PDB file of C-alpha atoms in Angstrom:
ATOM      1  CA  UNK Z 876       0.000   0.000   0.000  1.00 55.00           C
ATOM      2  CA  UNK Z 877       2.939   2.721   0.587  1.00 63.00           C
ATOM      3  CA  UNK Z 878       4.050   1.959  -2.566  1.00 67.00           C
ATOM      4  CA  UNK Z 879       1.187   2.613  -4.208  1.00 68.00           C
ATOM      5  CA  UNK Z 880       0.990   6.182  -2.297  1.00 69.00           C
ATOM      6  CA  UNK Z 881       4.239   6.591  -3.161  1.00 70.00           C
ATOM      7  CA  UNK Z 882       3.805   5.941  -7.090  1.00 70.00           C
ATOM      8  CA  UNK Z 883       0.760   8.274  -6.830  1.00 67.00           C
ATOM      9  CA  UNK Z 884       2.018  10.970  -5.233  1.00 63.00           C
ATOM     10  CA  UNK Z 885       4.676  11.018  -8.318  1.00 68.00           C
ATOM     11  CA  UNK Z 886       2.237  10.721 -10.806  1.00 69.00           C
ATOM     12  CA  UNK Z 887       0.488  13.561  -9.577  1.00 63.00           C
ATOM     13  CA  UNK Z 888       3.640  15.914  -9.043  1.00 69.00           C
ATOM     14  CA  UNK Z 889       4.615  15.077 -12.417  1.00 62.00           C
ATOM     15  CA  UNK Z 890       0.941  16.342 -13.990  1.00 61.00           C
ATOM     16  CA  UNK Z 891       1.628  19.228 -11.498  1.00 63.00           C
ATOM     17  CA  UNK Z 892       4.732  20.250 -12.979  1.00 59.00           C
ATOM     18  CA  UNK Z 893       3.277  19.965 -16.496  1.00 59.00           C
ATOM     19  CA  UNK Z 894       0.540  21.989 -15.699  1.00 53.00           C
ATOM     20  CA  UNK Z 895       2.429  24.636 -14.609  1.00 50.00           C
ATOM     21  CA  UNK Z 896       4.836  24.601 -17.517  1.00 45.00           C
ATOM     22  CA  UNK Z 897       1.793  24.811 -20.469  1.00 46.00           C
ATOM     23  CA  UNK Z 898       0.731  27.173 -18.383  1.00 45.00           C
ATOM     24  CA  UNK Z 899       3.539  30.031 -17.995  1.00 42.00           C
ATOM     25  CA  UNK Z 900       4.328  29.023 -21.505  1.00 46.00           C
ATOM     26  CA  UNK Z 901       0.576  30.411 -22.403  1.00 45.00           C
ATOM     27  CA  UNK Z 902       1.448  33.551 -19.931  1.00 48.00           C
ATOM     28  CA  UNK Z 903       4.788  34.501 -22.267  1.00 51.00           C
ATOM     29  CA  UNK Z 904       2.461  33.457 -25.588  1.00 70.00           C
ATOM     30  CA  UNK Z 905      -0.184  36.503 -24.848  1.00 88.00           C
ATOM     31  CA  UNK Z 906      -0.941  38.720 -27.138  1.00 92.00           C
ATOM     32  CA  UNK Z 907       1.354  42.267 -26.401  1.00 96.00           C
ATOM     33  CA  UNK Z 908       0.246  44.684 -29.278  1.00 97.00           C
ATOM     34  CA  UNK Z 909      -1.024  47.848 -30.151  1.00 97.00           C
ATOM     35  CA  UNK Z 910      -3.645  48.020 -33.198  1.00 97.00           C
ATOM     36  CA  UNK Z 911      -4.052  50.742 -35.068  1.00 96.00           C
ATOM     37  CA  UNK Z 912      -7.110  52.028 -36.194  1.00 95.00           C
ATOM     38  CA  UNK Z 913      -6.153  55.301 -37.719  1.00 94.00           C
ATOM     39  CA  UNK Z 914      -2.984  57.329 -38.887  1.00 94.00           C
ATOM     40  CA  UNK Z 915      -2.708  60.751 -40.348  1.00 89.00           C
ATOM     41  CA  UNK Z 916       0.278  61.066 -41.107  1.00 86.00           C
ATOM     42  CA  UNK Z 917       2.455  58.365 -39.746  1.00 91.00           C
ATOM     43  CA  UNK Z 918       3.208  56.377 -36.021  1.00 95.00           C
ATOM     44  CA  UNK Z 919       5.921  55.452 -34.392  1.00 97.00           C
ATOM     45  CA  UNK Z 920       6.758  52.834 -31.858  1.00 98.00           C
ATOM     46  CA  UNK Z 921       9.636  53.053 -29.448  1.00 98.00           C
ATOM     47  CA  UNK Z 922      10.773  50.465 -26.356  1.00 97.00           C
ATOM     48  CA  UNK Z 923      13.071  51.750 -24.311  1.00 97.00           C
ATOM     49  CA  UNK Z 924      14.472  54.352 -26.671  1.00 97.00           C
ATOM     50  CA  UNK Z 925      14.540  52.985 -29.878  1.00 97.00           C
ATOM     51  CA  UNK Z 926      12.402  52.742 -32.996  1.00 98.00           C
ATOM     52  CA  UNK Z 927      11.050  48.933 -33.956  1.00 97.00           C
ATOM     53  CA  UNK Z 928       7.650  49.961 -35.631  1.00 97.00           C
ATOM     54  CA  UNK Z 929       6.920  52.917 -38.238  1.00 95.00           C
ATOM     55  CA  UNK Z 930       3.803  53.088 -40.552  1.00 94.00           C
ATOM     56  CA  UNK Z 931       2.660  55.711 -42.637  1.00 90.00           C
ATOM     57  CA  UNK Z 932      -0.814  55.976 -44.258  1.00 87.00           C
ATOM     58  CA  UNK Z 933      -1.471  56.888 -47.784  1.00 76.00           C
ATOM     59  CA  UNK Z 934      -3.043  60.386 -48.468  1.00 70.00           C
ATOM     60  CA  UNK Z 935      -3.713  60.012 -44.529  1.00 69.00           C
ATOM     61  CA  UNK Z 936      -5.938  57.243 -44.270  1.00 79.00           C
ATOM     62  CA  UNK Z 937      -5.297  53.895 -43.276  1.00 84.00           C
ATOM     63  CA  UNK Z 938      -6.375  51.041 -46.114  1.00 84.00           C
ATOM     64  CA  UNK Z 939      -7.290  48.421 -42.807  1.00 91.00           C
ATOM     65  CA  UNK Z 940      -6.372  48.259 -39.428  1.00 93.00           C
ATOM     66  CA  UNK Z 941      -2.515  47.138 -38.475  1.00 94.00           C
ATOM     67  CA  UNK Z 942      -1.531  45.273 -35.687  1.00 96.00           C
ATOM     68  CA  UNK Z 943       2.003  45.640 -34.359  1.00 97.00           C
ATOM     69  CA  UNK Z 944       3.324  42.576 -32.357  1.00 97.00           C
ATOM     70  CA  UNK Z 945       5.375  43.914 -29.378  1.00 97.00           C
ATOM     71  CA  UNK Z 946       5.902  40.658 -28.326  1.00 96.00           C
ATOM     72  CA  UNK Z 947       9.340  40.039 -29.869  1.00 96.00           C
ATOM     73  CA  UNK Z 948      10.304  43.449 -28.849  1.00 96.00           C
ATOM     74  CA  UNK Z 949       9.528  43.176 -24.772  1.00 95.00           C
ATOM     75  CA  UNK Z 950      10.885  39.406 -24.256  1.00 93.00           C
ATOM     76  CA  UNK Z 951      12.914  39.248 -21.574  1.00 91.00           C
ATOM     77  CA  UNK Z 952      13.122  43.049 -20.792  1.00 92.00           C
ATOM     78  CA  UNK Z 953      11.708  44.071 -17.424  1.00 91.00           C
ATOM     79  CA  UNK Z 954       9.433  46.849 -17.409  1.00 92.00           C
ATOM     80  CA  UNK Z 955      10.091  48.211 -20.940  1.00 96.00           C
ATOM     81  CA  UNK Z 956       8.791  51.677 -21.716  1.00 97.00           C
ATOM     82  CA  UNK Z 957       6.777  51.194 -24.904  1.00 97.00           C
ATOM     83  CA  UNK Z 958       6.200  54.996 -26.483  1.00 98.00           C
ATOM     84  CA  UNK Z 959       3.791  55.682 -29.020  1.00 98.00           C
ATOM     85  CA  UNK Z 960       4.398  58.986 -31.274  1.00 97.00           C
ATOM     86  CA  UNK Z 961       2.072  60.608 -34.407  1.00 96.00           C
ATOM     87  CA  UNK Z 962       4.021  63.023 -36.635  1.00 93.00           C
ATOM     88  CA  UNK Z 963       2.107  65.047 -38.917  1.00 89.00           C
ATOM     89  CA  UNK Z 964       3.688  65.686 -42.413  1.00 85.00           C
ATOM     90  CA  UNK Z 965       3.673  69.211 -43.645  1.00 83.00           C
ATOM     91  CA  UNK Z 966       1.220  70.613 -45.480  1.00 80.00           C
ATOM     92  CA  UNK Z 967       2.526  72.983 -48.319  1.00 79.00           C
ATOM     93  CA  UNK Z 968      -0.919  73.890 -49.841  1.00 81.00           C
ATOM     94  CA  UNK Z 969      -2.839  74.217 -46.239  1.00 77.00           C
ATOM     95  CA  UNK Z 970      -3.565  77.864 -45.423  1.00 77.00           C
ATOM     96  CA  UNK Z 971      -4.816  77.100 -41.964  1.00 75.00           C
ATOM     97  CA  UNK Z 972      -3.930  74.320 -40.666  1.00 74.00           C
ATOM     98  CA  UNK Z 973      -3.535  70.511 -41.516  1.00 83.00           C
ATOM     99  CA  UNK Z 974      -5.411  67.844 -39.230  1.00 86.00           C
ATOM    100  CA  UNK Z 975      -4.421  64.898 -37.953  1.00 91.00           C
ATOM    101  CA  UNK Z 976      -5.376  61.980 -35.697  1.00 92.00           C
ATOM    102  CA  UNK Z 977      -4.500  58.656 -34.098  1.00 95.00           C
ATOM    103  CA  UNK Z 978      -6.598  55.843 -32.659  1.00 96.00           C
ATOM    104  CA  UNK Z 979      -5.283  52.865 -31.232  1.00 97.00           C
ATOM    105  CA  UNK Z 980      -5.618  50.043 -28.940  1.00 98.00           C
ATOM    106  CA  UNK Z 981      -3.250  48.464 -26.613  1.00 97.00           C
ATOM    107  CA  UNK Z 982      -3.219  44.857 -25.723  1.00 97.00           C
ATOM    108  CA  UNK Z 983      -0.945  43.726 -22.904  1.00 95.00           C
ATOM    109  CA  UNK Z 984      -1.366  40.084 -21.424  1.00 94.00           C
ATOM    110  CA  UNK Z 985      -4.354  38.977 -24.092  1.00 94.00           C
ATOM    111  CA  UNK Z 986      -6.082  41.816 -22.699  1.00 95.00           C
ATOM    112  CA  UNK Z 987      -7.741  45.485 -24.401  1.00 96.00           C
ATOM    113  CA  UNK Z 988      -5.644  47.699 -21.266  1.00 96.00           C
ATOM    114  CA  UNK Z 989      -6.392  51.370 -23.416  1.00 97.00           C
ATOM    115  CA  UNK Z 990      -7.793  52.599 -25.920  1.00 98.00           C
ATOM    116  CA  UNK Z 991      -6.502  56.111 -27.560  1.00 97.00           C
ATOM    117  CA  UNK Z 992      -8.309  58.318 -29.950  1.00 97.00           C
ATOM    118  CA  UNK Z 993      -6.828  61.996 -30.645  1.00 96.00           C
ATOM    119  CA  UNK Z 994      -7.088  64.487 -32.830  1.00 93.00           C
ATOM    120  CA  UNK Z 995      -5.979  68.420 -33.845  1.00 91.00           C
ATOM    121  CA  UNK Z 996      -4.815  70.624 -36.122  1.00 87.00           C
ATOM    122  CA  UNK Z 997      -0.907  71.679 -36.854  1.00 82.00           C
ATOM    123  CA  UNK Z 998       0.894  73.070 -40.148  1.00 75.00           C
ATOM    124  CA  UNK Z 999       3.076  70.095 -39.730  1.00 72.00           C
ATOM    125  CA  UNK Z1000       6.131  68.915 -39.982  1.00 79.00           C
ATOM    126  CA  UNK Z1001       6.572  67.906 -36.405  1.00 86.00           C
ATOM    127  CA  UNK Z1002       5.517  65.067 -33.677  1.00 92.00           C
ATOM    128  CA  UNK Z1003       1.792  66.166 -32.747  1.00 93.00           C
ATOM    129  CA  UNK Z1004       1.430  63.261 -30.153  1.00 95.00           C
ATOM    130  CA  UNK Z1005       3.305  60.833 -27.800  1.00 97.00           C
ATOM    131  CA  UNK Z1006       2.231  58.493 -25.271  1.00 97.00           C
ATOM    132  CA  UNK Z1007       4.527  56.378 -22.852  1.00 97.00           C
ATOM    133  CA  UNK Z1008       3.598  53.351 -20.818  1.00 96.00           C
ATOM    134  CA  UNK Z1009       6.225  51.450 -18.717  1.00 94.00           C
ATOM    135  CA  UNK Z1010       4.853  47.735 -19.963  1.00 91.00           C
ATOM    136  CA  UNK Z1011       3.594  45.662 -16.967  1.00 80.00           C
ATOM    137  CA  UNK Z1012       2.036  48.474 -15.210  1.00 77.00           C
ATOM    138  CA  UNK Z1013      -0.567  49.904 -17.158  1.00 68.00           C
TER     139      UNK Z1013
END
């Protein structure tokens, strides 16, 4: 009988263990991404300091929505700062003023943790918007 406690009490440490494994692989295999929804003129994606996303939209208007995958970007850094910036391109023919706008989402963990819509009026030529979040704590 003690060996039979014995054998079950590995058995169930070794489903234990497995368990655990699957699931902080599943943890690290969340999605971590920021979609975006709209652009005018073009976004930019920073962690810790340096550029690893750009996108610009034609004529200022996005053809479908893009998701960028920070996933590859934050592996094994602790606490990145992930910093979103719009620049708006200059306008040579505005008189007034040239809009722009950016709406996003940010995923962190497999879950929706902010979403982002803003929009104004520059003569361009300069970064209209910028948004920082130190990963892990929004």
């Amino acid at each position: 009988m003690n060996n039979f406690i014995q054998k079950s009490l590995y058995i169930a440490i070794f489903f234990f263990g497995i368990n655990t494994a699957s699931q902080a692989q599943a943890q690290t295999d969340l999605k971590n991404s920021i979609l975006f929804l709209a652009i005018d003129d073009w976004a930019e994606v920073y962690i810790n300091g340096e550029m690893v996303f750009n996108k610009m939209a034609s004529s200022g208007h996005l053809a479908s929505e893009v998701e960028f995958d920070l996933n590859p970007f934050i592996k094994g850094k602790q606490d990145p700062i992930v910093e979103i910036r719009l620049i708006n391109a200059v306008c040579a023919t505005c008189e007034a003023g040239n809009g722009w706008i950016i709406e996003f989402e940010v995923f962190q963990n497999g879950e929706s943790v902010d979403y982002i819509i803003e929009e104004g009026d520059s003569m361009g030529g300069d970064t209209v918007f910028t948004i920082s979040y130190e990963w892990g704590y929004i």
